[in-house]
CHARMM-style PDB file with segment names, atoms N, HN, CA, C and O in Angstrom:
ATOM      1  N   MET     1      89.482  83.836  94.701  1.00  0.00      PROA
ATOM      2  CA  MET     1      90.867  83.568  94.528  1.00  0.00      PROA
ATOM      3  C   MET     1      91.565  83.917  93.489  1.00  0.00      PROA
ATOM      4  O   MET     1      91.418  83.167  92.524  1.00  0.00      PROA
ATOM      5  N   SER     2      92.494  85.065  93.305  1.00  0.00      PROA
ATOM      6  HN  SER     2      92.614  85.674  94.089  1.00  0.00      PROA
ATOM      7  CA  SER     2      93.748  84.985  92.176  1.00  0.00      PROA
ATOM      8  C   SER     2      95.024  84.646  92.376  1.00  0.00      PROA
ATOM      9  O   SER     2      95.677  84.844  93.401  1.00  0.00      PROA
ATOM     10  N   HSD     3      95.453  84.012  91.157  1.00  0.00      PROA
ATOM     11  HN  HSD     3      94.923  83.851  90.324  1.00  0.00      PROA
ATOM     12  CA  HSD     3      96.931  83.525  91.624  1.00  0.00      PROA
ATOM     13  C   HSD     3      97.625  84.588  90.580  1.00  0.00      PROA
ATOM     14  O   HSD     3      97.123  85.061  89.561  1.00  0.00      PROA
ATOM     15  N   LYS     4      99.233  84.879  91.267  1.00  0.00      PROA
ATOM     16  HN  LYS     4      99.640  84.495  92.096  1.00  0.00      PROA
ATOM     17  CA  LYS     4      99.912  85.631  90.658  1.00  0.00      PROA
ATOM     18  C   LYS     4     101.007  84.738  89.613  1.00  0.00      PROA
ATOM     19  O   LYS     4     100.721  83.545  89.710  1.00  0.00      PROA
ATOM     20  N   LYS     5     101.657  84.862  89.073  1.00  0.00      PROA
ATOM     21  HN  LYS     5     101.889  85.832  88.994  1.00  0.00      PROA
ATOM     22  CA  LYS     5     102.935  84.469  88.694  1.00  0.00      PROA
ATOM     23  C   LYS     5     104.199  84.660  89.804  1.00  0.00      PROA
ATOM     24  O   LYS     5     104.595  85.797  90.062  1.00  0.00      PROA
ATOM     25  N   LEU     6     104.647  83.782  90.277  1.00  0.00      PROA
ATOM     26  HN  LEU     6     104.326  82.859  90.068  1.00  0.00      PROA
ATOM     27  CA  LEU     6     106.067  83.861  91.096  1.00  0.00      PROA
ATOM     28  C   LEU     6     107.018  83.794  90.529  1.00  0.00      PROA
ATOM     29  O   LEU     6     107.845  84.699  90.643  1.00  0.00      PROA
ATOM     30  N   PHE     7     107.219  82.858  89.828  1.00  0.00      PROA
ATOM     31  HN  PHE     7     106.547  82.122  89.735  1.00  0.00      PROA
ATOM     32  CA  PHE     7     108.482  82.456  89.048  1.00  0.00      PROA
ATOM     33  C   PHE     7     108.181  81.370  87.700  1.00  0.00      PROA
ATOM     34  O   PHE     7     107.109  80.793  87.517  1.00  0.00      PROA
ATOM     35  N   SER     8     109.421  81.253  86.812  1.00  0.00      PROA
ATOM     36  HN  SER     8     110.292  81.722  86.961  1.00  0.00      PROA
ATOM     37  CA  SER     8     109.272  80.788  86.008  1.00  0.00      PROA
ATOM     38  C   SER     8     111.006  80.083  85.542  1.00  0.00      PROA
ATOM     39  O   SER     8     112.074  80.692  85.482  1.00  0.00      PROA
ATOM     40  N   GLY     9     110.796  79.018  85.347  1.00  0.00      PROA
ATOM     41  HN  GLY     9     109.928  78.523  85.396  1.00  0.00      PROA
ATOM     42  CA  GLY     9     112.415  78.291  85.363  1.00  0.00      PROA
ATOM     43  C   GLY     9     112.211  77.027  85.076  1.00  0.00      PROA
ATOM     44  O   GLY     9     111.186  76.426  84.753  1.00  0.00      PROA
ATOM     45  N   SER    10     113.611  76.589  85.273  1.00  0.00      PROA
ATOM     46  HN  SER    10     114.443  77.077  85.535  1.00  0.00      PROA
ATOM     47  CA  SER    10     113.521  75.109  84.947  1.00  0.00      PROA
ATOM     48  C   SER    10     113.020  74.292  86.132  1.00  0.00      PROA
ATOM     49  O   SER    10     112.784  74.796  87.230  1.00  0.00      PROA
ATOM     50  N   GLU    11     112.856  72.857  85.812  1.00  0.00      PROA
ATOM     51  HN  GLU    11     113.047  72.447  84.920  1.00  0.00      PROA
ATOM     52  CA  GLU    11     112.006  72.034  86.359  1.00  0.00      PROA
ATOM     53  C   GLU    11     112.940  72.025  87.757  1.00  0.00      PROA
ATOM     54  O   GLU    11     112.276  72.060  88.793  1.00  0.00      PROA
ATOM     55  N   ILE    12     114.494  71.981  87.921  1.00  0.00      PROA
ATOM     56  HN  ILE    12     115.034  71.953  87.080  1.00  0.00      PROA
ATOM     57  CA  ILE    12     115.063  72.002  89.268  1.00  0.00      PROA
ATOM     58  C   ILE    12     114.677  73.062  90.122  1.00  0.00      PROA
ATOM     59  O   ILE    12     114.151  72.965  91.231  1.00  0.00      PROA
ATOM     60  N   MET    13     115.078  74.381  89.317  1.00  0.00      PROA
ATOM     61  HN  MET    13     115.505  74.460  88.416  1.00  0.00      PROA
ATOM     62  CA  MET    13     114.656  75.705  90.235  1.00  0.00      PROA
ATOM     63  C   MET    13     113.341  75.290  91.173  1.00  0.00      PROA
ATOM     64  O   MET    13     113.202  75.279  92.396  1.00  0.00      PROA
ATOM     65  N   VAL    14     112.348  74.922  89.980  1.00  0.00      PROA
ATOM     66  HN  VAL    14     112.461  74.931  88.986  1.00  0.00      PROA
ATOM     67  CA  VAL    14     110.874  75.167  90.469  1.00  0.00      PROA
ATOM     68  C   VAL    14     110.711  74.274  91.913  1.00  0.00      PROA
ATOM     69  O   VAL    14     109.905  74.577  92.792  1.00  0.00      PROA
ATOM     70  N   LEU    15     111.646  73.106  91.977  1.00  0.00      PROA
ATOM     71  HN  LEU    15     112.301  72.860  91.263  1.00  0.00      PROA
ATOM     72  CA  LEU    15     111.774  72.172  93.335  1.00  0.00      PROA
ATOM     73  C   LEU    15     112.212  73.089  94.379  1.00  0.00      PROA
ATOM     74  O   LEU    15     111.576  73.190  95.428  1.00  0.00      PROA
ATOM     75  N   ALA    16     113.319  73.796  94.133  1.00  0.00      PROA
ATOM     76  HN  ALA    16     113.836  73.713  93.281  1.00  0.00      PROA
ATOM     77  CA  ALA    16     113.734  74.487  95.201  1.00  0.00      PROA
ATOM     78  C   ALA    16     112.459  75.687  95.839  1.00  0.00      PROA
ATOM     79  O   ALA    16     112.237  75.966  97.017  1.00  0.00      PROA
ATOM     80  N   VAL    17     111.764  76.235  94.568  1.00  0.00      PROA
ATOM     81  HN  VAL    17     111.945  76.008  93.611  1.00  0.00      PROA
ATOM     82  CA  VAL    17     110.852  77.274  95.060  1.00  0.00      PROA
ATOM     83  C   VAL    17     109.828  76.418  95.767  1.00  0.00      PROA
ATOM     84  O   VAL    17     109.498  76.990  96.806  1.00  0.00      PROA
ATOM     85  N   LYS    18     109.035  74.974  95.565  1.00  0.00      PROA
ATOM     86  HN  LYS    18     109.303  74.509  94.721  1.00  0.00      PROA
ATOM     87  CA  LYS    18     108.416  74.557  96.003  1.00  0.00      PROA
ATOM     88  C   LYS    18     108.706  74.632  97.343  1.00  0.00      PROA
ATOM     89  O   LYS    18     108.048  75.232  98.193  1.00  0.00      PROA
ATOM     90  N   ASP    19     110.106  73.755  97.563  1.00  0.00      PROA
ATOM     91  HN  ASP    19     110.640  73.268  96.873  1.00  0.00      PROA
ATOM     92  CA  ASP    19     110.552  73.298  98.863  1.00  0.00      PROA
ATOM     93  C   ASP    19     110.106  74.381  99.810  1.00  0.00      PROA
ATOM     94  O   ASP    19     109.503  74.177 100.864  1.00  0.00      PROA
ATOM     95  N   ILE    20     110.512  75.716  99.265  1.00  0.00      PROA
ATOM     96  HN  ILE    20     111.002  75.882  98.410  1.00  0.00      PROA
ATOM     97  CA  ILE    20     110.566  77.229 100.191  1.00  0.00      PROA
ATOM     98  C   ILE    20     109.016  77.547 100.555  1.00  0.00      PROA
ATOM     99  O   ILE    20     108.703  78.099 101.610  1.00  0.00      PROA
ATOM    100  N   LEU    21     108.137  77.165  99.630  1.00  0.00      PROA
ATOM    101  HN  LEU    21     108.391  76.716  98.773  1.00  0.00      PROA
ATOM    102  CA  LEU    21     106.779  77.731  99.844  1.00  0.00      PROA
ATOM    103  C   LEU    21     106.292  76.599 100.944  1.00  0.00      PROA
ATOM    104  O   LEU    21     105.837  76.944 102.034  1.00  0.00      PROA
ATOM    105  N   GLU    22     106.424  75.275 100.573  1.00  0.00      PROA
ATOM    106  HN  GLU    22     106.794  74.995  99.687  1.00  0.00      PROA
ATOM    107  CA  GLU    22     106.173  74.555 101.424  1.00  0.00      PROA
ATOM    108  C   GLU    22     106.496  74.606 103.066  1.00  0.00      PROA
ATOM    109  O   GLU    22     105.857  74.246 104.055  1.00  0.00      PROA
ATOM    110  N   SER    23     107.218  74.952 102.957  1.00  0.00      PROA
ATOM    111  HN  SER    23     107.737  75.245 102.154  1.00  0.00      PROA
ATOM    112  CA  SER    23     108.270  75.292 104.375  1.00  0.00      PROA
ATOM    113  C   SER    23     107.573  76.475 105.017  1.00  0.00      PROA
ATOM    114  O   SER    23     107.488  76.412 106.244  1.00  0.00      PROA
ATOM    115  N   ASN    24     107.158  77.334 104.540  1.00  0.00      PROA
ATOM    116  HN  ASN    24     107.227  77.385 103.544  1.00  0.00      PROA
ATOM    117  CA  ASN    24     106.251  78.307 104.873  1.00  0.00      PROA
ATOM    118  C   ASN    24     104.918  78.570 104.669  1.00  0.00      PROA
ATOM    119  O   ASN    24     104.408  79.690 104.639  1.00  0.00      PROA
ATOM    120  N   ASN    25     104.203  77.204 104.491  1.00  0.00      PROA
ATOM    121  HN  ASN    25     104.617  76.294 104.516  1.00  0.00      PROA
ATOM    122  CA  ASN    25     102.989  76.883 104.036  1.00  0.00      PROA
ATOM    123  C   ASN    25     102.074  77.942 103.240  1.00  0.00      PROA
ATOM    124  O   ASN    25     100.973  78.385 103.565  1.00  0.00      PROA
ATOM    125  N   ILE    26     102.833  78.208 102.133  1.00  0.00      PROA
ATOM    126  HN  ILE    26     103.728  77.848 101.869  1.00  0.00      PROA
ATOM    127  CA  ILE    26     102.442  79.089 101.367  1.00  0.00      PROA
ATOM    128  C   ILE    26     101.706  78.011  99.920  1.00  0.00      PROA
ATOM    129  O   ILE    26     102.350  77.270  99.178  1.00  0.00      PROA
ATOM    130  N   ALA    27     100.141  78.283  99.900  1.00  0.00      PROA
ATOM    131  HN  ALA    27      99.618  78.885 100.503  1.00  0.00      PROA
ATOM    132  CA  ALA    27      99.931  77.320  98.593  1.00  0.00      PROA
ATOM    133  C   ALA    27     100.321  77.938  97.454  1.00  0.00      PROA
ATOM    134  O   ALA    27     100.571  79.143  97.405  1.00  0.00      PROA
ATOM    135  N   TYR    28     100.400  77.077  96.388  1.00  0.00      PROA
ATOM    136  HN  TYR    28     100.197  76.098  96.428  1.00  0.00      PROA
ATOM    137  CA  TYR    28     101.029  77.331  94.892  1.00  0.00      PROA
ATOM    138  C   TYR    28     100.373  76.439  94.169  1.00  0.00      PROA
ATOM    139  O   TYR    28      99.659  75.580  94.686  1.00  0.00      PROA
ATOM    140  N   ILE    29     100.564  76.568  92.831  1.00  0.00      PROA
ATOM    141  HN  ILE    29     101.144  77.266  92.411  1.00  0.00      PROA
ATOM    142  CA  ILE    29     100.277  75.969  91.523  1.00  0.00      PROA
ATOM    143  C   ILE    29     101.205  76.104  90.696  1.00  0.00      PROA
ATOM    144  O   ILE    29     101.772  77.165  90.434  1.00  0.00      PROA
ATOM    145  N   VAL    30     101.552  74.450  89.965  1.00  0.00      PROA
ATOM    146  HN  VAL    30     101.091  73.588  90.178  1.00  0.00      PROA
ATOM    147  CA  VAL    30     102.481  74.577  89.265  1.00  0.00      PROA
ATOM    148  C   VAL    30     102.236  74.540  87.617  1.00  0.00      PROA
ATOM    149  O   VAL    30     101.759  73.480  87.212  1.00  0.00      PROA
ATOM    150  N   ARG    31     102.464  75.418  86.757  1.00  0.00      PROA
ATOM    151  HN  ARG    31     102.852  76.280  87.085  1.00  0.00      PROA
ATOM    152  CA  ARG    31     102.230  74.931  85.461  1.00  0.00      PROA
ATOM    153  C   ARG    31     103.697  74.517  84.262  1.00  0.00      PROA
ATOM    154  O   ARG    31     104.539  75.213  83.696  1.00  0.00      PROA
ATOM    155  N   ASP    32     103.477  73.413  84.290  1.00  0.00      PROA
ATOM    156  HN  ASP    32     102.793  72.847  84.750  1.00  0.00      PROA
ATOM    157  CA  ASP    32     104.432  72.813  83.571  1.00  0.00      PROA
ATOM    158  C   ASP    32     104.098  72.628  82.143  1.00  0.00      PROA
ATOM    159  O   ASP    32     103.259  71.782  81.835  1.00  0.00      PROA
ATOM    160  N   ASP    33     104.852  73.554  80.992  1.00  0.00      PROA
ATOM    161  HN  ASP    33     105.534  74.241  81.243  1.00  0.00      PROA
ATOM    162  CA  ASP    33     104.815  73.416  79.910  1.00  0.00      PROA
ATOM    163  C   ASP    33     105.591  72.709  79.240  1.00  0.00      PROA
ATOM    164  O   ASP    33     105.405  72.706  78.023  1.00  0.00      PROA
ATOM    165  N   ILE    34     106.491  72.043  79.694  1.00  0.00      PROA
ATOM    166  HN  ILE    34     106.642  72.045  80.683  1.00  0.00      PROA
ATOM    167  CA  ILE    34     107.265  71.237  79.063  1.00  0.00      PROA
ATOM    168  C   ILE    34     106.537  69.951  78.759  1.00  0.00      PROA
ATOM    169  O   ILE    34     106.544  69.502  77.613  1.00  0.00      PROA
ATOM    170  N   GLU    35     105.822  69.259  79.882  1.00  0.00      PROA
ATOM    171  HN  GLU    35     105.817  69.623  80.813  1.00  0.00      PROA
ATOM    172  CA  GLU    35     104.995  68.083  79.950  1.00  0.00      PROA
ATOM    173  C   GLU    35     104.050  68.213  78.957  1.00  0.00      PROA
ATOM    174  O   GLU    35     103.850  67.339  78.114  1.00  0.00      PROA
ATOM    175  N   ALA    36     103.286  69.567  79.031  1.00  0.00      PROA
ATOM    176  HN  ALA    36     103.449  70.277  79.716  1.00  0.00      PROA
ATOM    177  CA  ALA    36     102.318  70.153  77.922  1.00  0.00      PROA
ATOM    178  C   ALA    36     102.712  69.806  76.333  1.00  0.00      PROA
ATOM    179  O   ALA    36     102.094  69.235  75.434  1.00  0.00      PROA
ATOM    180  N   ALA    37     103.939  70.376  76.410  1.00  0.00      PROA
ATOM    181  HN  ALA    37     104.441  70.840  77.140  1.00  0.00      PROA
ATOM    182  CA  ALA    37     104.170  70.311  75.057  1.00  0.00      PROA
ATOM    183  C   ALA    37     104.773  68.631  74.431  1.00  0.00      PROA
ATOM    184  O   ALA    37     104.494  68.237  73.298  1.00  0.00      PROA
ATOM    185  N   ILE    38     105.484  67.946  75.269  1.00  0.00      PROA
ATOM    186  HN  ILE    38     105.710  68.265  76.189  1.00  0.00      PROA
ATOM    187  CA  ILE    38     105.676  66.647  75.129  1.00  0.00      PROA
ATOM    188  C   ILE    38     104.483  65.994  74.655  1.00  0.00      PROA
ATOM    189  O   ILE    38     104.421  65.500  73.530  1.00  0.00      PROA
ATOM    190  N   SER    39     103.477  65.976  75.528  1.00  0.00      PROA
ATOM    191  HN  SER    39     103.527  66.377  76.443  1.00  0.00      PROA
ATOM    192  CA  SER    39     102.228  65.507  75.437  1.00  0.00      PROA
ATOM    193  C   SER    39     101.426  65.647  74.007  1.00  0.00      PROA
ATOM    194  O   SER    39     100.515  64.866  73.732  1.00  0.00      PROA
ATOM    195  N   VAL    40     101.805  66.627  73.180  1.00  0.00      PROA
ATOM    196  HN  VAL    40     102.545  67.262  73.404  1.00  0.00      PROA
ATOM    197  CA  VAL    40     101.246  67.032  72.084  1.00  0.00      PROA
ATOM    198  C   VAL    40     102.357  66.854  70.980  1.00  0.00      PROA
ATOM    199  O   VAL    40     102.079  67.087  69.804  1.00  0.00      PROA
ATOM    200  N   GLY    41     103.572  66.456  71.348  1.00  0.00      PROA
ATOM    201  HN  GLY    41     103.797  66.266  72.304  1.00  0.00      PROA
ATOM    202  CA  GLY    41     104.662  66.153  70.342  1.00  0.00      PROA
ATOM    203  C   GLY    41     105.482  67.287  70.199  1.00  0.00      PROA
ATOM    204  O   GLY    41     106.365  67.309  69.342  1.00  0.00      PROA
ATOM    205  N   TYR    42     105.260  68.275  70.996  1.00  0.00      PROA
ATOM    206  HN  TYR    42     104.543  68.257  71.692  1.00  0.00      PROA
ATOM    207  CA  TYR    42     106.386  69.527  70.405  1.00  0.00      PROA
ATOM    208  C   TYR    42     107.302  69.810  71.459  1.00  0.00      PROA
ATOM    209  O   TYR    42     107.212  69.400  72.616  1.00  0.00      PROA
ATOM    210  N   GLY    43     108.386  70.701  70.874  1.00  0.00      PROA
ATOM    211  HN  GLY    43     108.460  71.034  69.934  1.00  0.00      PROA
ATOM    212  CA  GLY    43     109.449  71.008  72.362  1.00  0.00      PROA
ATOM    213  C   GLY    43     109.093  72.341  72.727  1.00  0.00      PROA
ATOM    214  O   GLY    43     108.255  73.074  72.200  1.00  0.00      PROA
ATOM    215  N   THR    44     109.780  72.537  73.618  1.00  0.00      PROA
ATOM    216  HN  THR    44     110.460  71.942  74.046  1.00  0.00      PROA
ATOM    217  CA  THR    44     109.878  74.025  74.460  1.00  0.00      PROA
ATOM    218  C   THR    44     110.877  74.361  74.678  1.00  0.00      PROA
ATOM    219  O   THR    44     111.723  73.518  74.976  1.00  0.00      PROA
ATOM    220  N   LEU    45     111.250  75.893  74.616  1.00  0.00      PROA
ATOM    221  HN  LEU    45     110.563  76.578  74.374  1.00  0.00      PROA
ATOM    222  CA  LEU    45     112.498  76.020  74.928  1.00  0.00      PROA
ATOM    223  C   LEU    45     112.116  77.398  76.181  1.00  0.00      PROA
ATOM    224  O   LEU    45     111.036  77.973  76.313  1.00  0.00      PROA
ATOM    225  N   GLY    46     113.206  77.598  76.848  1.00  0.00      PROA
ATOM    226  HN  GLY    46     114.084  77.132  76.741  1.00  0.00      PROA
ATOM    227  CA  GLY    46     113.114  78.694  77.607  1.00  0.00      PROA
ATOM    228  C   GLY    46     112.654  78.216  79.345  1.00  0.00      PROA
ATOM    229  O   GLY    46     112.575  77.106  79.871  1.00  0.00      PROA
ATOM    230  N   ARG    47     112.464  79.327  79.775  1.00  0.00      PROA
ATOM    231  HN  ARG    47     112.529  80.229  79.348  1.00  0.00      PROA
ATOM    232  CA  ARG    47     111.322  79.190  80.962  1.00  0.00      PROA
ATOM    233  C   ARG    47     110.118  78.386  81.154  1.00  0.00      PROA
ATOM    234  O   ARG    47     109.086  79.050  81.248  1.00  0.00      PROA
ATOM    235  N   ALA    48     109.993  77.057  81.240  1.00  0.00      PROA
ATOM    236  HN  ALA    48     110.832  76.518  81.164  1.00  0.00      PROA
ATOM    237  CA  ALA    48     108.960  76.457  80.837  1.00  0.00      PROA
ATOM    238  C   ALA    48     108.132  75.925  82.078  1.00  0.00      PROA
ATOM    239  O   ALA    48     107.084  75.281  82.029  1.00  0.00      PROA
ATOM    240  N   VAL    49     108.725  76.274  83.034  1.00  0.00      PROA
ATOM    241  HN  VAL    49     109.576  76.798  83.074  1.00  0.00      PROA
ATOM    242  CA  VAL    49     107.579  75.545  84.476  1.00  0.00      PROA
ATOM    243  C   VAL    49     107.504  77.166  84.828  1.00  0.00      PROA
ATOM    244  O   VAL    49     108.247  78.126  84.624  1.00  0.00      PROA
ATOM    245  N   HSD    50     105.986  76.930  85.576  1.00  0.00      PROA
ATOM    246  HN  HSD    50     105.382  76.151  85.742  1.00  0.00      PROA
ATOM    247  CA  HSD    50     105.862  78.266  86.113  1.00  0.00      PROA
ATOM    248  C   HSD    50     105.150  77.966  87.545  1.00  0.00      PROA
ATOM    249  O   HSD    50     104.271  77.107  87.610  1.00  0.00      PROA
ATOM    250  N   VAL    51     105.503  78.603  88.537  1.00  0.00      PROA
ATOM    251  HN  VAL    51     106.218  79.301  88.485  1.00  0.00      PROA
ATOM    252  CA  VAL    51     104.702  78.696  89.917  1.00  0.00      PROA
ATOM    253  C   VAL    51     104.077  79.699  89.813  1.00  0.00      PROA
ATOM    254  O   VAL    51     104.306  80.611  89.018  1.00  0.00      PROA
ATOM    255  N   PHE    52     102.927  79.620  90.874  1.00  0.00      PROA
ATOM    256  HN  PHE    52     102.741  78.879  91.520  1.00  0.00      PROA
ATOM    257  CA  PHE    52     102.031  80.894  90.732  1.00  0.00      PROA
ATOM    258  C   PHE    52     101.569  80.695  92.533  1.00  0.00      PROA
ATOM    259  O   PHE    52     101.785  79.731  93.268  1.00  0.00      PROA
ATOM    260  N   VAL    53     101.027  81.718  92.770  1.00  0.00      PROA
ATOM    261  HN  VAL    53     100.852  82.501  92.173  1.00  0.00      PROA
ATOM    262  CA  VAL    53     100.592  81.766  94.275  1.00  0.00      PROA
ATOM    263  C   VAL    53      99.699  82.805  94.373  1.00  0.00      PROA
ATOM    264  O   VAL    53      99.533  83.744  93.594  1.00  0.00      PROA
ATOM    265  N   GLU    54      98.894  82.437  95.856  1.00  0.00      PROA
ATOM    266  HN  GLU    54      99.029  81.675  96.489  1.00  0.00      PROA
ATOM    267  CA  GLU    54      97.545  83.508  95.559  1.00  0.00      PROA
ATOM    268  C   GLU    54      98.270  84.942  95.979  1.00  0.00      PROA
ATOM    269  O   GLU    54      99.248  85.062  96.717  1.00  0.00      PROA
ATOM    270  N   GLU    55      97.604  85.892  95.377  1.00  0.00      PROA
ATOM    271  HN  GLU    55      96.810  85.794  94.778  1.00  0.00      PROA
ATOM    272  CA  GLU    55      97.541  87.338  95.429  1.00  0.00      PROA
ATOM    273  C   GLU    55      98.291  87.860  96.533  1.00  0.00      PROA
ATOM    274  O   GLU    55      99.355  88.472  96.441  1.00  0.00      PROA
ATOM    275  N   GLN    56      97.518  87.513  97.836  1.00  0.00      PROA
ATOM    276  HN  GLN    56      96.654  87.017  97.911  1.00  0.00      PROA
ATOM    277  CA  GLN    56      97.519  87.745  99.317  1.00  0.00      PROA
ATOM    278  C   GLN    56      99.115  87.471  99.589  1.00  0.00      PROA
ATOM    279  O   GLN    56      99.839  88.218 100.247  1.00  0.00      PROA
ATOM    280  N   ASP    57      99.526  86.227  98.940  1.00  0.00      PROA
ATOM    281  HN  ASP    57      98.937  85.620  98.405  1.00  0.00      PROA
ATOM    282  CA  ASP    57     100.813  85.600  99.561  1.00  0.00      PROA
ATOM    283  C   ASP    57     102.081  86.017  98.583  1.00  0.00      PROA
ATOM    284  O   ASP    57     103.250  85.724  98.833  1.00  0.00      PROA
ATOM    285  N   LEU    58     101.701  86.645  97.595  1.00  0.00      PROA
ATOM    286  HN  LEU    58     100.751  86.884  97.391  1.00  0.00      PROA
ATOM    287  CA  LEU    58     102.928  87.423  96.384  1.00  0.00      PROA
ATOM    288  C   LEU    58     104.214  88.246  97.196  1.00  0.00      PROA
ATOM    289  O   LEU    58     105.388  87.938  96.992  1.00  0.00      PROA
ATOM    290  N   GLU    59     103.939  88.975  97.829  1.00  0.00      PROA
ATOM    291  HN  GLU    59     102.986  89.225  97.994  1.00  0.00      PROA
ATOM    292  CA  GLU    59     105.090  89.387  98.355  1.00  0.00      PROA
ATOM    293  C   GLU    59     105.597  88.902  99.488  1.00  0.00      PROA
ATOM    294  O   GLU    59     106.635  89.447  99.862  1.00  0.00      PROA
ATOM    295  N   LYS    60     105.091  87.872 100.272  1.00  0.00      PROA
ATOM    296  HN  LYS    60     104.248  87.428  99.968  1.00  0.00      PROA
ATOM    297  CA  LYS    60     105.902  87.159 101.312  1.00  0.00      PROA
ATOM    298  C   LYS    60     106.634  86.257 100.524  1.00  0.00      PROA
ATOM    299  O   LYS    60     107.809  86.089 100.850  1.00  0.00      PROA
ATOM    300  N   ALA    61     106.170  85.603  99.502  1.00  0.00      PROA
ATOM    301  HN  ALA    61     105.215  85.740  99.238  1.00  0.00      PROA
ATOM    302  CA  ALA    61     106.806  84.725  98.693  1.00  0.00      PROA
ATOM    303  C   ALA    61     108.194  85.092  97.694  1.00  0.00      PROA
ATOM    304  O   ALA    61     109.288  84.575  97.467  1.00  0.00      PROA
ATOM    305  N   GLU    62     107.483  86.225  97.289  1.00  0.00      PROA
ATOM    306  HN  GLU    62     106.595  86.645  97.473  1.00  0.00      PROA
ATOM    307  CA  GLU    62     108.769  86.926  96.625  1.00  0.00      PROA
ATOM    308  C   GLU    62     109.870  87.192  97.602  1.00  0.00      PROA
ATOM    309  O   GLU    62     111.037  86.972  97.276  1.00  0.00      PROA
ATOM    310  N   ASP    63     109.526  87.701  98.900  1.00  0.00      PROA
ATOM    311  HN  ASP    63     108.579  87.879  99.164  1.00  0.00      PROA
ATOM    312  CA  ASP    63     110.885  87.795  99.716  1.00  0.00      PROA
ATOM    313  C   ASP    63     111.459  86.700 100.078  1.00  0.00      PROA
ATOM    314  O   ASP    63     112.657  86.801 100.343  1.00  0.00      PROA
ATOM    315  N   LEU    64     110.968  85.655 100.175  1.00  0.00      PROA
ATOM    316  HN  LEU    64     109.995  85.572  99.960  1.00  0.00      PROA
ATOM    317  CA  LEU    64     111.314  84.581 100.674  1.00  0.00      PROA
ATOM    318  C   LEU    64     112.353  83.743  99.579  1.00  0.00      PROA
ATOM    319  O   LEU    64     113.326  83.092  99.957  1.00  0.00      PROA
ATOM    320  N   LEU    65     112.019  83.870  98.439  1.00  0.00      PROA
ATOM    321  HN  LEU    65     111.228  84.399  98.132  1.00  0.00      PROA
ATOM    322  CA  LEU    65     112.734  83.669  97.185  1.00  0.00      PROA
ATOM    323  C   LEU    65     113.769  84.467  97.189  1.00  0.00      PROA
ATOM    324  O   LEU    65     114.767  83.771  96.998  1.00  0.00      PROA
ATOM    325  N   ARG    66     114.135  85.921  97.345  1.00  0.00      PROA
ATOM    326  HN  ARG    66     113.324  86.486  97.499  1.00  0.00      PROA
ATOM    327  CA  ARG    66     115.046  86.757  97.300  1.00  0.00      PROA
ATOM    328  C   ARG    66     116.010  86.023  98.614  1.00  0.00      PROA
ATOM    329  O   ARG    66     117.080  85.447  98.415  1.00  0.00      PROA
ATOM    330  N   ASP    67     115.498  86.160  99.679  1.00  0.00      PROA
ATOM    331  HN  ASP    67     114.629  86.628  99.841  1.00  0.00      PROA
ATOM    332  CA  ASP    67     116.465  85.535 100.885  1.00  0.00      PROA
ATOM    333  C   ASP    67     117.100  84.550 100.957  1.00  0.00      PROA
ATOM    334  O   ASP    67     117.952  84.297 101.809  1.00  0.00      PROA
ATOM    335  N   ASN    68     116.538  83.459  99.507  1.00  0.00      PROA
ATOM    336  HN  ASN    68     115.846  83.665  98.815  1.00  0.00      PROA
ATOM    337  CA  ASN    68     117.555  82.229  99.257  1.00  0.00      PROA
ATOM    338  C   ASN    68     118.138  82.006  98.107  1.00  0.00      PROA
ATOM    339  O   ASN    68     118.387  80.909  97.606  1.00  0.00      PROA
ATOM    340  N   ASN    69     118.484  83.670  97.439  1.00  0.00      PROA
ATOM    341  HN  ASN    69     118.281  84.561  97.845  1.00  0.00      PROA
ATOM    342  CA  ASN    69     118.929  84.226  96.209  1.00  0.00      PROA
ATOM    343  C   ASN    69     118.672  83.273  95.155  1.00  0.00      PROA
ATOM    344  O   ASN    69     119.590  82.755  94.519  1.00  0.00      PROA
ATOM    345  N   ILE    70     117.199  82.975  94.908  1.00  0.00      PROA
ATOM    346  HN  ILE    70     116.453  83.396  95.425  1.00  0.00      PROA
ATOM    347  CA  ILE    70     116.478  82.434  93.939  1.00  0.00      PROA
ATOM    348  C   ILE    70     115.860  83.468  92.643  1.00  0.00      PROA
ATOM    349  O   ILE    70     114.743  83.974  92.748  1.00  0.00      PROA
ATOM    350  N   GLU    71     116.444  83.623  91.835  1.00  0.00      PROA
ATOM    351  HN  GLU    71     117.352  83.212  91.749  1.00  0.00      PROA
ATOM    352  CA  GLU    71     116.043  84.389  90.820  1.00  0.00      PROA
ATOM    353  C   GLU    71     115.610  83.851  89.409  1.00  0.00      PROA
ATOM    354  O   GLU    71     115.942  82.702  89.117  1.00  0.00      PROA
ATOM    355  N   GLU    72     114.813  84.686  88.420  1.00  0.00      PROA
ATOM    356  HN  GLU    72     114.544  85.620  88.657  1.00  0.00      PROA
ATOM    357  CA  GLU    72     114.271  84.028  87.280  1.00  0.00      PROA
ATOM    358  C   GLU    72     115.411  83.997  86.401  1.00  0.00      PROA
ATOM    359  OT1 GLU    72     115.316  83.485  85.285  1.00  0.00      PROA
TER     360      GLU     72
END
C-alpha cells in the first residue's frame, strides 16, 4: 500500500478532514509535526499536521474536501 498526502494544515482543520474521511469510510494516517517538535523541545511553523490516504482513495478524498470547501 502506498499513501499519498491529502492535506496539510492546522490541528483544527485536520479534525474536519478526519470527520469527512471517517464519514466516508476512507482510512487515513495523521502525521503531527507539532507534537513531534514539542517532544524534542523545538517549535514549528506553518502547516504542521498532515493527512495521508491510500493512493486508490486519493481522488475520492480530494473530491470530498473540495465539496466541503476545505483547502490547504
